[in-house]
Amino acid sequence: MAMKDPYEVLGVSRTASDAEIKKAYRRLARKSHPDVNLGDAGAHKRFQEIAAAYEILKDPRKKERYDRFGETGEAPEPSAGPPRGGPWAQQGPFGRDFRKTSPGGGTPGGGGFRWSGDVSDLFSDLFSGGGAGIGLGEDEDAAAAITIPFRDAVLGGTVSFSARIPRRCSRCRGTGHLAKAACPACHGSGSLVETESLTVRIPAGVDTGARIRVPGKGRTENGDLYLAITVEKHPYFNREGDDIVAEVPVTVPEAYLGAEIEVPTVKGPVRARIPAGTASGQRFRLKGRGIENLRTGTTGDHYYRVRVVVPTVQTEEGRHLVEALGKLYARDLRADLPRGL
Ligand SMILES: [Zn+2]
């Protein structure tokens, strides 16, 4: 089983400093984060490799062990090392050490590093400082926030907007000073906020919290811009993960007799049946009529909750009809309710 060299994975030399390793890791992890590569099945694996490589190189003990024993080393524990050729060796030098217990489990058949931490754990850390117009520290990347319409998030689309992006000052090349004086262009900060019109493609299925990477639009031309996505609420369709929940009003006769009704879904109306005797608040499912999940490839469901609407027009005939309707209740609906505490 071929192990990937963690230095190679992070693209750093063996003599790289901790700061260089951390910087390389943050940049690569951001780039390959599954949430900025939605729909790209390989991204998750790349991200895991990067995270696993960093697990080793950020920890002086693990790093030293890797440096000393390399890919084929047996890596005995300093105190009570397992015997050579035992289960430890079969798992490879990193088999046990880095496998955290998590519901997600390890990478099946991935070989190489195992890293099974939760991707979302790293998310906020990687993109920290990623509010509107806020840069990502010394990095070449930049971040901005955008709000997109519900329709584009669910169905996919192209969104045009103008973003305020902190850019490296070209006058002083980001140093903040010219000769011995503060740079007049950026007032010594090394950065200038530029407003740029951008058009980005939104993959169908994104949700609030997702990031979209715009290559080459970061703090420098080598950096990328990360857009933090907020999805607008829809007045009718409520999103719950990959599912949609929405209410459908029905008449008293429809609820009593059962009916075929038209149910609006995000991808258009669907004819669906409600059974005779449907109660207000009852929920029904239309399988696969929700939102596509870009990571799993599955599609959520549409739930419609029935609301029985009583007619409001008062007529003499109506009163007679409803009095007749009242006789259909076999027993007192409130008989079993507690009278109080
Ligand atoms: Zn400047």
Tab-separated table of C-alpha atoms and ligand atoms in Angstrom:
chain	number	residue	atom	x	y	z
A	1	MET	CA	0.000	0.000	0.000
A	2	ALA	CA	1.672	3.192	-1.148
A	3	MET	CA	1.749	5.965	1.403
A	4	LYS	CA	1.798	9.462	0.187
A	5	ASP	CA	4.579	11.604	1.513
A	6	PRO	CA	2.949	14.259	3.721
A	7	TYR	CA	5.549	16.800	2.625
A	8	GLU	CA	4.661	16.072	-0.971
A	9	VAL	CA	0.947	16.295	-0.244
A	10	LEU	CA	1.361	19.737	1.301
A	11	GLY	CA	3.948	20.799	-1.293
A	12	VAL	CA	6.541	21.818	1.279
A	13	SER	CA	10.174	20.910	1.694
A	14	ARG	CA	11.429	18.692	4.504
A	15	THR	CA	13.026	21.724	6.088
A	16	ALA	CA	9.859	23.818	6.030
A	17	SER	CA	9.083	25.694	9.241
A	18	ASP	CA	5.913	25.108	11.264
A	19	ALA	CA	4.539	28.394	9.953
A	20	GLU	CA	5.234	27.403	6.344
A	21	ILE	CA	3.597	24.024	6.885
A	22	LYS	CA	0.560	25.629	8.453
A	23	LYS	CA	0.244	28.182	5.680
A	24	ALA	CA	0.532	25.512	2.973
A	25	TYR	CA	-2.017	23.364	4.748
A	26	ARG	CA	-4.542	26.171	5.177
A	27	ARG	CA	-4.276	27.184	1.568
A	28	LEU	CA	-4.569	23.665	0.159
A	29	ALA	CA	-7.297	22.672	2.570
A	30	ARG	CA	-9.327	25.720	1.609
A	31	LYS	CA	-8.833	24.967	-2.069
A	32	SER	CA	-9.854	21.346	-1.790
A	33	HIS	CA	-12.526	21.744	0.868
A	34	PRO	CA	-15.568	19.705	-0.186
A	35	ASP	CA	-17.796	22.718	0.369
A	36	VAL	CA	-15.979	24.766	-2.247
A	37	ASN	CA	-15.832	21.853	-4.703
A	38	LEU	CA	-19.447	20.837	-4.657
A	39	GLY	CA	-20.187	18.075	-7.090
A	40	ASP	CA	-16.519	17.084	-7.356
A	41	ALA	CA	-16.253	13.579	-5.973
A	42	GLY	CA	-12.447	13.700	-5.812
A	43	ALA	CA	-12.371	16.789	-3.614
A	44	HIS	CA	-13.253	14.978	-0.425
A	45	LYS	CA	-10.444	12.486	-0.915
A	46	ARG	CA	-7.949	15.244	-1.667
A	47	PHE	CA	-9.097	17.141	1.373
A	48	GLN	CA	-8.667	14.080	3.561
A	49	GLU	CA	-5.151	13.518	2.254
A	50	ILE	CA	-4.244	17.096	3.037
A	51	ALA	CA	-5.786	16.916	6.495
A	52	ALA	CA	-4.025	13.616	7.205
A	53	ALA	CA	-0.681	14.994	6.033
A	54	TYR	CA	-1.126	17.987	8.304
A	55	GLU	CA	-2.077	15.739	11.222
A	56	ILE	CA	1.429	14.352	10.977
A	57	LEU	CA	3.430	17.443	10.227
A	58	LYS	CA	1.794	19.705	12.808
A	59	ASP	CA	2.556	17.308	15.643
A	60	PRO	CA	6.262	17.326	16.574
A	61	ARG	CA	6.132	13.740	17.840
A	62	LYS	CA	4.384	12.359	14.770
A	63	LYS	CA	6.526	14.458	12.482
A	64	GLU	CA	9.714	13.204	14.052
A	65	ARG	CA	8.503	9.648	13.783
A	66	TYR	CA	7.697	10.129	10.129
A	67	ASP	CA	11.065	11.789	9.474
A	68	ARG	CA	12.882	8.924	11.173
A	69	PHE	CA	10.972	5.923	9.954
A	70	GLY	CA	9.499	7.239	6.733
A	71	GLU	CA	6.935	5.381	4.758
A	72	THR	CA	7.996	1.853	5.596
A	73	GLY	CA	9.036	2.372	9.197
A	74	GLU	CA	7.497	0.198	11.834
A	75	ALA	CA	6.931	3.127	14.137
A	76	PRO	CA	7.117	1.400	17.504
A	77	GLU	CA	5.716	3.363	20.401
A	78	PRO	CA	8.525	4.743	22.545
A	79	SER	CA	7.187	2.984	25.641
A	80	ALA	CA	5.449	-0.302	24.912
A	81	GLY	CA	5.732	-0.820	21.179
A	82	PRO	CA	3.756	-3.603	19.567
A	83	PRO	CA	5.832	-6.444	18.087
A	84	ARG	CA	7.066	-6.141	14.533
A	85	GLY	CA	4.783	-7.735	12.028
A	86	GLY	CA	1.814	-7.430	14.348
A	87	PRO	CA	-1.422	-5.682	13.508
A	88	TRP	CA	0.318	-2.331	13.840
A	89	ALA	CA	2.601	-3.107	10.916
A	90	GLN	CA	-0.250	-4.304	8.761
A	91	GLN	CA	-2.044	-1.077	9.222
A	92	GLY	CA	0.986	0.887	8.186
A	93	PRO	CA	2.725	3.469	10.290
A	94	PHE	CA	-0.287	5.708	10.598
A	95	GLY	CA	-3.009	3.149	10.803
A	96	ARG	CA	-3.997	3.474	14.403
A	97	ASP	CA	-2.523	6.657	15.469
A	98	PHE	CA	-4.615	9.008	13.457
A	99	ARG	CA	-7.859	7.193	13.322
A	100	LYS	CA	-10.154	9.180	15.493
A	101	THR	CA	-13.411	7.632	16.443
A	102	SER	CA	-16.120	9.365	14.516
A	103	PRO	CA	-19.424	8.246	13.073
A	104	GLY	CA	-18.036	8.764	9.612
A	105	GLY	CA	-15.401	6.067	10.036
A	106	GLY	CA	-12.199	5.849	8.026
A	107	THR	CA	-11.679	6.273	4.331
A	108	PRO	CA	-12.669	2.963	2.832
A	109	GLY	CA	-10.036	1.486	0.591
A	110	GLY	CA	-8.311	4.815	0.316
A	111	GLY	CA	-4.888	3.598	1.296
A	112	GLY	CA	-2.354	6.095	2.450
A	113	PHE	CA	-3.373	8.359	5.243
A	114	ARG	CA	-6.471	7.906	7.210
A	115	TRP	CA	-8.178	10.920	8.460
A	116	SER	CA	-11.704	10.621	9.614
A	117	GLY	CA	-12.319	13.846	11.437
A	118	ASP	CA	-15.398	15.775	10.586
A	119	VAL	CA	-14.839	18.107	7.662
A	120	SER	CA	-17.038	20.744	9.248
A	121	ASP	CA	-14.739	20.875	12.308
A	122	LEU	CA	-12.089	22.498	10.180
A	123	PHE	CA	-14.415	24.662	8.242
A	124	SER	CA	-14.700	27.705	10.467
A	125	ASP	CA	-11.003	27.641	11.254
A	126	LEU	CA	-9.996	27.529	7.592
A	127	PHE	CA	-12.218	30.387	6.643
A	128	SER	CA	-11.910	32.423	9.795
A	129	GLY	CA	-12.067	36.114	9.195
A	130	GLY	CA	-14.122	35.440	6.120
A	131	GLY	CA	-16.762	38.100	6.558
A	132	ALA	CA	-17.647	40.609	3.903
A	133	GLY	CA	-14.594	42.436	2.678
A	134	ILE	CA	-12.299	40.858	5.227
A	135	GLY	CA	-9.092	39.305	3.992
A	136	LEU	CA	-7.542	36.095	5.177
A	137	GLY	CA	-4.560	37.548	6.965
A	138	GLU	CA	-1.242	37.244	5.239
A	139	ASP	CA	-2.587	34.822	2.667
A	140	GLU	CA	-2.942	35.499	-0.997
A	141	ASP	CA	-6.584	34.464	-0.768
A	142	ALA	CA	-9.460	36.769	0.016
A	143	ALA	CA	-12.993	36.288	1.242
A	144	ALA	CA	-16.302	37.975	0.637
A	145	ALA	CA	-19.897	37.218	1.497
A	146	ILE	CA	-22.826	37.083	-0.906
A	147	THR	CA	-26.509	36.395	-0.565
A	148	ILE	CA	-28.096	34.443	-3.383
A	149	PRO	CA	-31.740	33.843	-4.307
A	150	PHE	CA	-33.363	30.621	-3.128
A	151	ARG	CA	-34.096	29.631	-6.715
A	152	ASP	CA	-30.425	29.781	-7.786
A	153	ALA	CA	-29.364	27.822	-4.704
A	154	VAL	CA	-31.853	25.039	-5.359
A	155	LEU	CA	-31.848	24.830	-9.139
A	156	GLY	CA	-28.376	26.220	-9.824
A	157	GLY	CA	-27.724	29.349	-11.791
A	158	THR	CA	-25.433	32.213	-12.525
A	159	VAL	CA	-25.227	35.101	-10.116
A	160	SER	CA	-23.743	38.524	-10.855
A	161	PHE	CA	-22.821	40.832	-8.024
A	162	SER	CA	-20.218	43.324	-7.002
A	163	ALA	CA	-17.831	42.372	-4.226
A	164	ARG	CA	-15.490	44.442	-2.128
A	165	ILE	CA	-12.237	42.528	-2.172
A	166	PRO	CA	-9.129	43.444	-0.188
A	167	ARG	CA	-6.274	43.465	-2.699
A	168	ARG	CA	-2.549	43.795	-2.245
A	169	CYS	CA	-1.540	47.356	-2.948
A	170	SER	CA	0.245	47.374	-6.303
A	171	ARG	CA	1.992	50.674	-5.572
A	172	CYS	CA	4.031	49.387	-2.612
A	173	ARG	CA	3.609	45.679	-3.442
A	174	GLY	CA	1.898	45.103	-0.136
A	175	THR	CA	4.762	46.322	2.003
A	176	GLY	CA	2.929	49.453	3.122
A	177	HIS	CA	5.855	51.782	2.520
A	178	LEU	CA	7.661	53.449	-0.343
A	179	ALA	CA	11.245	54.453	0.241
A	180	LYS	CA	11.027	55.371	3.922
A	181	ALA	CA	7.544	56.860	3.973
A	182	ALA	CA	4.167	55.218	4.324
A	183	CYS	CA	2.671	54.318	0.955
A	184	PRO	CA	0.246	57.093	-0.037
A	185	ALA	CA	-2.005	54.730	-1.957
A	186	CYS	CA	-2.810	52.352	0.908
A	187	HIS	CA	-1.801	54.604	3.824
A	188	GLY	CA	0.707	52.015	4.967
A	189	SER	CA	-1.700	49.114	5.267
A	190	GLY	CA	-0.421	47.269	2.194
A	191	SER	CA	-4.009	46.586	1.116
A	192	LEU	CA	-6.640	48.388	-0.902
A	193	VAL	CA	-10.278	47.415	-1.024
A	194	GLU	CA	-11.390	47.096	-4.625
A	195	THR	CA	-14.922	46.748	-5.840
A	196	GLU	CA	-15.211	44.238	-8.631
A	197	SER	CA	-18.183	42.953	-10.601
A	198	LEU	CA	-18.172	39.212	-10.703
A	199	THR	CA	-20.345	36.517	-12.194
A	200	VAL	CA	-20.195	33.078	-10.633
A	201	ARG	CA	-21.911	29.828	-11.393
A	202	ILE	CA	-23.888	28.432	-8.487
A	203	PRO	CA	-24.184	24.638	-8.484
A	204	ALA	CA	-27.692	23.334	-7.774
A	205	GLY	CA	-28.057	22.342	-4.148
A	206	VAL	CA	-25.857	24.839	-2.309
A	207	ASP	CA	-27.011	25.970	1.098
A	208	THR	CA	-26.168	28.734	3.509
A	209	GLY	CA	-22.661	28.173	4.834
A	210	ALA	CA	-21.247	26.830	1.566
A	211	ARG	CA	-18.217	28.542	0.030
A	212	ILE	CA	-17.565	29.049	-3.623
A	213	ARG	CA	-14.032	29.461	-4.845
A	214	VAL	CA	-13.349	32.011	-7.558
A	215	PRO	CA	-9.853	31.284	-8.882
A	216	GLY	CA	-7.443	34.149	-9.419
A	217	LYS	CA	-9.626	36.757	-7.719
A	218	GLY	CA	-7.932	36.792	-4.326
A	219	ARG	CA	-5.699	39.322	-2.646
A	220	THR	CA	-3.176	38.766	-5.416
A	221	GLU	CA	-3.570	37.252	-8.861
A	222	ASN	CA	-2.146	33.992	-7.449
A	223	GLY	CA	-4.807	33.855	-4.790
A	224	ASP	CA	-8.432	32.839	-4.861
A	225	LEU	CA	-11.558	34.526	-3.631
A	226	TYR	CA	-13.775	32.525	-1.316
A	227	LEU	CA	-17.403	33.525	-1.305
A	228	ALA	CA	-19.371	32.715	1.808
A	229	ILE	CA	-22.878	31.910	0.651
A	230	THR	CA	-26.076	32.898	2.360
A	231	VAL	CA	-29.268	31.678	0.734
A	232	GLU	CA	-32.355	33.874	0.932
A	233	LYS	CA	-35.407	32.391	2.560
A	234	HIS	CA	-38.337	31.549	0.330
A	235	PRO	CA	-41.775	32.736	1.391
A	236	TYR	CA	-43.381	29.387	0.592
A	237	PHE	CA	-40.782	26.598	0.373
A	238	ASN	CA	-38.991	25.904	3.662
A	239	ARG	CA	-35.722	24.096	3.364
A	240	GLU	CA	-34.759	21.537	5.997
A	241	GLY	CA	-31.444	20.081	4.900
A	242	ASP	CA	-32.153	18.411	1.570
A	243	ASP	CA	-35.880	18.312	2.201
A	244	ILE	CA	-38.529	20.884	1.473
A	245	VAL	CA	-41.461	21.400	3.776
A	246	ALA	CA	-44.466	23.437	2.637
A	247	GLU	CA	-48.086	23.772	3.550
A	248	VAL	CA	-50.989	23.017	1.242
A	249	PRO	CA	-54.474	24.348	2.065
A	250	VAL	CA	-57.382	22.004	1.338
A	251	THR	CA	-61.142	22.373	1.661
A	252	VAL	CA	-63.227	20.558	4.255
A	253	PRO	CA	-64.790	18.312	1.554
A	254	GLU	CA	-61.339	17.462	0.154
A	255	ALA	CA	-60.105	16.478	3.599
A	256	TYR	CA	-63.281	14.533	4.374
A	257	LEU	CA	-63.676	12.720	1.061
A	258	GLY	CA	-60.035	12.505	-0.026
A	259	ALA	CA	-58.857	14.221	-3.181
A	260	GLU	CA	-56.202	14.492	-5.820
A	261	ILE	CA	-54.565	17.871	-5.439
A	262	GLU	CA	-51.766	19.747	-7.139
A	263	VAL	CA	-48.778	20.143	-4.831
A	264	PRO	CA	-46.182	22.800	-5.713
A	265	THR	CA	-42.603	21.537	-5.483
A	266	VAL	CA	-39.330	23.335	-6.244
A	267	LYS	CA	-39.240	21.679	-9.667
A	268	GLY	CA	-42.880	22.224	-10.522
A	269	PRO	CA	-46.317	20.973	-9.513
A	270	VAL	CA	-46.943	17.312	-8.757
A	271	ARG	CA	-50.377	15.686	-8.566
A	272	ALA	CA	-50.764	13.890	-5.290
A	273	ARG	CA	-53.571	12.208	-3.349
A	274	ILE	CA	-54.708	12.917	0.143
A	275	PRO	CA	-56.749	10.121	1.686
A	276	ALA	CA	-60.318	10.440	2.968
A	277	GLY	CA	-60.380	11.665	6.566
A	278	THR	CA	-57.154	13.648	6.353
A	279	ALA	CA	-56.596	15.815	9.429
A	280	SER	CA	-55.283	19.343	9.397
A	281	GLY	CA	-51.523	19.281	10.025
A	282	GLN	CA	-51.058	15.802	8.568
A	283	ARG	CA	-47.861	15.512	6.593
A	284	PHE	CA	-47.268	13.607	3.372
A	285	ARG	CA	-44.080	12.878	1.511
A	286	LEU	CA	-43.189	13.133	-2.154
A	287	LYS	CA	-40.017	11.101	-2.396
A	288	GLY	CA	-37.109	12.595	-4.330
A	289	ARG	CA	-38.857	15.934	-4.941
A	290	GLY	CA	-36.545	17.897	-2.670
A	291	ILE	CA	-33.037	19.226	-3.190
A	292	GLU	CA	-30.048	17.436	-4.639
A	293	ASN	CA	-27.215	16.866	-2.215
A	294	LEU	CA	-24.014	17.715	-4.027
A	295	ARG	CA	-21.877	15.561	-1.785
A	296	THR	CA	-23.896	12.387	-1.756
A	297	GLY	CA	-25.688	12.704	-5.096
A	298	THR	CA	-28.984	11.830	-3.419
A	299	THR	CA	-32.098	13.989	-3.597
A	300	GLY	CA	-34.174	15.011	-0.619
A	301	ASP	CA	-37.935	14.733	-0.318
A	302	HIS	CA	-40.806	17.171	-0.461
A	303	TYR	CA	-43.146	17.175	2.521
A	304	TYR	CA	-46.480	18.834	2.224
A	305	ARG	CA	-48.482	19.554	5.316
A	306	VAL	CA	-52.197	19.792	4.853
A	307	ARG	CA	-54.116	22.681	6.351
A	308	VAL	CA	-57.878	22.239	6.371
A	309	VAL	CA	-59.513	25.575	5.677
A	310	VAL	CA	-63.024	26.269	6.910
A	311	PRO	CA	-65.147	28.391	4.535
A	312	THR	CA	-65.657	31.939	5.749
A	313	VAL	CA	-68.728	32.904	3.750
A	314	GLN	CA	-71.752	32.738	6.070
A	315	THR	CA	-75.102	31.852	4.479
A	316	GLU	CA	-78.317	30.288	5.709
A	317	GLU	CA	-77.629	27.203	3.565
A	318	GLY	CA	-74.073	27.015	4.870
A	319	ARG	CA	-75.268	26.956	8.463
A	320	HIS	CA	-77.604	24.038	7.708
A	321	LEU	CA	-74.845	22.138	5.920
A	322	VAL	CA	-72.391	22.591	8.739
A	323	GLU	CA	-74.929	21.648	11.387
A	324	ALA	CA	-75.410	18.436	9.430
A	325	LEU	CA	-71.640	18.028	9.304
A	326	GLY	CA	-71.465	18.366	13.089
A	327	LYS	CA	-73.604	15.246	13.469
A	328	LEU	CA	-70.842	13.211	11.766
A	329	TYR	CA	-68.510	13.523	14.745
A	330	ALA	CA	-69.021	10.212	16.512
A	331	ARG	CA	-67.857	11.500	19.901
A	332	ASP	CA	-66.756	14.580	21.763
A	333	LEU	CA	-63.314	15.477	20.341
A	334	ARG	CA	-62.214	16.998	23.645
A	335	ALA	CA	-63.462	14.208	25.914
A	336	ASP	CA	-59.978	12.808	26.542
A	337	LEU	CA	-58.238	16.122	27.206
A	338	PRO	CA	-57.027	16.877	30.732
A	339	ARG	CA	-59.032	19.569	32.497
A	340	GLY	CA	-55.921	21.231	33.816
A	341	LEU	CA	-52.828	20.392	35.793
B	1	ZN	ZN	0.571	50.670	-0.717
